[in-house]
Short mmCIF file of C-alpha atoms in Angstrom, two decimals:
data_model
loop_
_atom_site.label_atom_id
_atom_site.label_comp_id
_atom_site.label_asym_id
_atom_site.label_seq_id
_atom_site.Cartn_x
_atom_site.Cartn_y
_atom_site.Cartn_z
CA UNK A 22 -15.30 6.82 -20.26
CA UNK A 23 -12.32 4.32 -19.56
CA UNK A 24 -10.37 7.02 -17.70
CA UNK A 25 -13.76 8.21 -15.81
CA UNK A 26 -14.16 4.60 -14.32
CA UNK A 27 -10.69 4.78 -13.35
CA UNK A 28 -11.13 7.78 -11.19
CA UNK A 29 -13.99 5.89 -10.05
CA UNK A 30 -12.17 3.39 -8.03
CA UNK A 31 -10.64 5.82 -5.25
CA UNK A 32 -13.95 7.03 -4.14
CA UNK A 33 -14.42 3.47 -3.06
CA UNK A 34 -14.38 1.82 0.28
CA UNK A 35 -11.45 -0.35 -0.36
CA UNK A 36 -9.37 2.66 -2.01
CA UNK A 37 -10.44 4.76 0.92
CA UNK A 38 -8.91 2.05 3.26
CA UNK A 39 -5.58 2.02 1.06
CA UNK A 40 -5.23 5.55 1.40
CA UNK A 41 -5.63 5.68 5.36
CA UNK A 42 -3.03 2.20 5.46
CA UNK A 43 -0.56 4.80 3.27
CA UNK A 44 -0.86 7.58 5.35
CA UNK A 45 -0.68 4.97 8.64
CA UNK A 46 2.34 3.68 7.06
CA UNK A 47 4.03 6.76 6.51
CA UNK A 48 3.34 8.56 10.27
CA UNK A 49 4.94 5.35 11.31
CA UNK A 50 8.04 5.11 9.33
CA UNK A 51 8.55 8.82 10.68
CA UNK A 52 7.70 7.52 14.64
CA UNK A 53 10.29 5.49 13.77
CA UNK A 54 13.12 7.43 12.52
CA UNK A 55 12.50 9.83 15.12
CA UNK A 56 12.43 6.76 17.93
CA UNK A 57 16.49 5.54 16.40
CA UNK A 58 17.36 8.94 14.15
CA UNK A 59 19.26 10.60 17.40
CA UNK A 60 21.81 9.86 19.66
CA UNK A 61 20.04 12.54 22.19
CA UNK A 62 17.31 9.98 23.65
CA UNK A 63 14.81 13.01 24.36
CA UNK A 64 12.00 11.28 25.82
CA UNK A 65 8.21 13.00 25.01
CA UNK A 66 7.08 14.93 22.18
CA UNK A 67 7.23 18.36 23.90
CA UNK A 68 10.75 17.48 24.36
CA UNK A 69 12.06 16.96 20.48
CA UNK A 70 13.24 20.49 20.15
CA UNK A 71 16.46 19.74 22.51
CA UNK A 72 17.59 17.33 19.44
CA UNK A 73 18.66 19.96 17.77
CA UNK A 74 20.12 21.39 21.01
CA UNK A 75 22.05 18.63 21.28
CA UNK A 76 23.34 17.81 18.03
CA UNK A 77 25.36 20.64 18.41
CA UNK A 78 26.64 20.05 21.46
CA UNK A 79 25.44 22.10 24.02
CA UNK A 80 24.00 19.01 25.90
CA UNK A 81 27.83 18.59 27.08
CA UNK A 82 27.70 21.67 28.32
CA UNK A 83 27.36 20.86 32.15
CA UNK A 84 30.12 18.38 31.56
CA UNK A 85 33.85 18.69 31.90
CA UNK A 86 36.75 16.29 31.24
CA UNK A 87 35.84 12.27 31.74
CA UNK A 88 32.50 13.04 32.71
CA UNK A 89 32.28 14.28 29.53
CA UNK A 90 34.23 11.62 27.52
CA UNK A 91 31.96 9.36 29.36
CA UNK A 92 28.54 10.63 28.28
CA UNK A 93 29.88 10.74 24.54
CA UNK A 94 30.82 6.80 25.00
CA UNK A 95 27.39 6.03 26.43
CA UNK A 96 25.45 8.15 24.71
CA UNK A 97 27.12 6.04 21.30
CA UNK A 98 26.24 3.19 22.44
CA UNK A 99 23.10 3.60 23.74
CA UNK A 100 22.99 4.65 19.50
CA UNK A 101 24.04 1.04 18.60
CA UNK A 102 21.32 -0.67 20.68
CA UNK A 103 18.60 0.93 19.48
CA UNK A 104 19.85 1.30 15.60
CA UNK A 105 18.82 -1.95 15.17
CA UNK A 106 15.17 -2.11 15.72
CA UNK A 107 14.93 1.07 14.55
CA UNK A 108 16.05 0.02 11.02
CA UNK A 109 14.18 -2.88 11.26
CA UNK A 110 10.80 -0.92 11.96
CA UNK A 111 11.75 1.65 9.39
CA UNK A 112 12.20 -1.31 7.03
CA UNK A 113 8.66 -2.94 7.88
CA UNK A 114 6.58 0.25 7.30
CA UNK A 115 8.83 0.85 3.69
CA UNK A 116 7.58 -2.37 2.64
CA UNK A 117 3.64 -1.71 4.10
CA UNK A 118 3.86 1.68 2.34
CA UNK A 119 4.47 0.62 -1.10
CA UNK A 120 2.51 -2.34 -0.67
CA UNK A 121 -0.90 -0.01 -0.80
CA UNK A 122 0.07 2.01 -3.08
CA UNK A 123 0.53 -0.76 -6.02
CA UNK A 124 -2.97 -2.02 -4.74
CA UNK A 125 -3.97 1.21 -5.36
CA UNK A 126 -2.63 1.32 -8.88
CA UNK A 127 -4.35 -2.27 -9.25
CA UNK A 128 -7.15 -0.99 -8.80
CA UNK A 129 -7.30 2.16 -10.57
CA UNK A 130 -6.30 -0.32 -13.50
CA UNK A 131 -9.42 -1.97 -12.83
CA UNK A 132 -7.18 -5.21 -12.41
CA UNK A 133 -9.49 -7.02 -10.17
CA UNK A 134 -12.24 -6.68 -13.08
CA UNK A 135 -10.72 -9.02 -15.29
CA UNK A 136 -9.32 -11.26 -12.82
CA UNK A 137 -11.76 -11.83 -10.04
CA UNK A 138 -9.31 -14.23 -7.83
CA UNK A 139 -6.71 -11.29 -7.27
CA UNK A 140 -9.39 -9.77 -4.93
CA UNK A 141 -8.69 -13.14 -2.81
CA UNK A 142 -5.12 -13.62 -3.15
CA UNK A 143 -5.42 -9.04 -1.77
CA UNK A 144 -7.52 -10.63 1.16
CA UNK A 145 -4.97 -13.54 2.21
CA UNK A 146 -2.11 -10.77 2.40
CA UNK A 147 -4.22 -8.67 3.96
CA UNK A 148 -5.13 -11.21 6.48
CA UNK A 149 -1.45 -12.51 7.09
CA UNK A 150 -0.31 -9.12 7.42
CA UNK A 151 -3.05 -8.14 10.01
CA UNK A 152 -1.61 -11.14 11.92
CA UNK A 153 1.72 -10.37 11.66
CA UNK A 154 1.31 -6.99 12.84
CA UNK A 155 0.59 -8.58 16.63
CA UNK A 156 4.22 -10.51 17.31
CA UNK A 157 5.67 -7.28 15.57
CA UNK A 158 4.69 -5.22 17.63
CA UNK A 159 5.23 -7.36 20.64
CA UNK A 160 9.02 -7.82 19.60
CA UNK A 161 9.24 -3.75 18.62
CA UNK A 162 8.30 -3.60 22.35
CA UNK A 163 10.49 -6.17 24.05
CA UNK A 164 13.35 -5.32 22.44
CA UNK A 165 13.18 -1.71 23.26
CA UNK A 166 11.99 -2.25 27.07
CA UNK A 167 15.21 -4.72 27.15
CA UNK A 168 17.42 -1.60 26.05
CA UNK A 169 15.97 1.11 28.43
CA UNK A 170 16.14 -1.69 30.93
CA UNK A 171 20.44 -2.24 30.02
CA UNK A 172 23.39 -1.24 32.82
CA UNK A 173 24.03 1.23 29.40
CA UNK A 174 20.79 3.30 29.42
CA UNK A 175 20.87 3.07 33.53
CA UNK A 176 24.09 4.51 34.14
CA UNK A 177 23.98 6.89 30.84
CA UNK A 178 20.45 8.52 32.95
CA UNK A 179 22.18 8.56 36.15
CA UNK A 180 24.75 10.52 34.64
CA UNK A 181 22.61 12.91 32.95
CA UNK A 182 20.62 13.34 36.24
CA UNK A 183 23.63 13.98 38.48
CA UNK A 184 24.30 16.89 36.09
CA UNK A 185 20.56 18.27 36.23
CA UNK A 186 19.68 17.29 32.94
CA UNK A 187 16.39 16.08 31.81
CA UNK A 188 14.66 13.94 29.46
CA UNK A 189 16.86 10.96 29.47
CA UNK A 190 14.86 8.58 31.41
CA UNK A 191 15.47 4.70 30.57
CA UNK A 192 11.76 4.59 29.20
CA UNK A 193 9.87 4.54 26.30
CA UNK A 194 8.92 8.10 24.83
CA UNK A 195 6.01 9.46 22.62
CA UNK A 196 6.89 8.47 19.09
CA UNK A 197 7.63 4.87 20.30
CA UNK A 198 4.11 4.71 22.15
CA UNK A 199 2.54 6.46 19.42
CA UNK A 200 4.44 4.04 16.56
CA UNK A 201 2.70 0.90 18.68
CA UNK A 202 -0.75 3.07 18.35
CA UNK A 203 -0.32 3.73 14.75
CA UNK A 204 0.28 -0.24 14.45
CA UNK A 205 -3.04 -1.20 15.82
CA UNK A 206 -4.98 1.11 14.07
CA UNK A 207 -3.06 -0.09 11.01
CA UNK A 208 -3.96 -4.15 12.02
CA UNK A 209 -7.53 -3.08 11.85
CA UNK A 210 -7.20 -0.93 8.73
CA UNK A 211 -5.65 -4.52 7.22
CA UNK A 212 -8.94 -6.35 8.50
CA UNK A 213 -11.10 -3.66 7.24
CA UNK A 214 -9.92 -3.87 3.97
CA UNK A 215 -9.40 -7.83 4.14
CA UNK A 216 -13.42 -7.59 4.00
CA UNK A 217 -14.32 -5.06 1.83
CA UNK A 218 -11.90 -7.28 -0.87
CA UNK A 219 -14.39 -10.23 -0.26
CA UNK A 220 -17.35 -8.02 -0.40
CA UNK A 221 -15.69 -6.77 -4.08
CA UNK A 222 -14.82 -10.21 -5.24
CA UNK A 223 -19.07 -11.09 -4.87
CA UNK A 224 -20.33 -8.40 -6.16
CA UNK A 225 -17.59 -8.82 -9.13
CA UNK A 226 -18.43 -12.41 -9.25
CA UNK A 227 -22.27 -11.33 -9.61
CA UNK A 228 -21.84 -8.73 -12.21
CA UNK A 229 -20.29 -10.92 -14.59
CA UNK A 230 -22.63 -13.14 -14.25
CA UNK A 231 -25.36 -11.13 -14.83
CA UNK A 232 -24.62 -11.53 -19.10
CA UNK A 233 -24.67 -15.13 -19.07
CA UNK A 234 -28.11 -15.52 -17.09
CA UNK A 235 -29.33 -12.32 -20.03
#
């Protein structure tokens, strides 16, 4: 019976809404390692097949001597700009990944049973985190518009384009836009649950007192 009422818990609401922030989490932390995981900068999802392309050098094809030397240099540090946000992001979502999945195993411990209050203390961190997902996302953003906008990204396109090569435009491509998407839809997935947690801690609160008024 114990383990049956276990089970119970992840056909709830709330569980439901863990799952989907897991899942959120997780498409993220791939967005971005694909956004800082290459030295190629292929911009648009269509376009991610050339990484492997150009991993093994055939992107240096068209070039020839310091041309080439020179697309190597700014290619690398193009690299170095963007490694740091990109850790930083993939950082973030590690954290918001395990964070539902030990609320999950809370719950499927049937913690906030015995101790009503943890319910609240899951809504404040829900709510704080909902918050905090605005000004990170706004500084995911302006940091990467301030690398695609740097003399680094500007001349490393130019020379790609004087060469007829494609898909190095100083701009952001599909797995950053779709990282900021996935990080909205993850705010209100924090909010969502943020409520259902409050709904839980009443109808906790009234089912234990339903023995005393007996």
């Amino acid at each position: 019976s114990l383990e049956r009422r276990r089970c119970l818990y992840l056909h709830t609401g709330r569980a439901c809404c863990q799952m989907m922030e897991v899942l959120l989490a997780a498409l993220i932390l791939v967005c971005s390692s694909v956004s800082g995981g290459s030295a190629g900068g292929y911009t648009g999802l269509p376009a991610l097949g050339g990484i492997y392309y150009y991993q093994y050098g055939g992107a240096y094809s068209g070039f020839s001597g310091a041309d080439g030397e020179r697309a190597q240099q700014l290619d690398q540090r193009f690299y170095l700009l963007k490694l740091p946000i990109a850790r930083a992001a993939m950082a973030v979502e590690g954290c918001l990944l395990v964070f539902p999945c030990v609320l999950i195993l809370v719950g499927v411990l049937r913690v906030p049973w015995h101790f009503p209050a943890w319910l609240l203390i899951e809504c404040i961190l829900y709510i704080v985190i909902a918050v905090g997902t605005v000004p990170a996302l706004y500084y995911f953003f302006h940091s990467l518009l301030s690398i695609y906008n740097s003399s680094v990204c500007k001349e490393r396109e130019q020379l790609y384009q004087s060469k007829g090569y494609q898909g190095f435009w100083c701009s952001l491509h599909g797995a950053e836009i779709a990282a900021g998407l996935l990080g909205c839809m993850a705010a209100m997935a924090y909010l969502l649950s943020a409520g259902l947690a409050v709904r839980d801690y009443r109808t906790v609160h009234e089912q234990k007192q339903k023995p005393l008024q007996l």
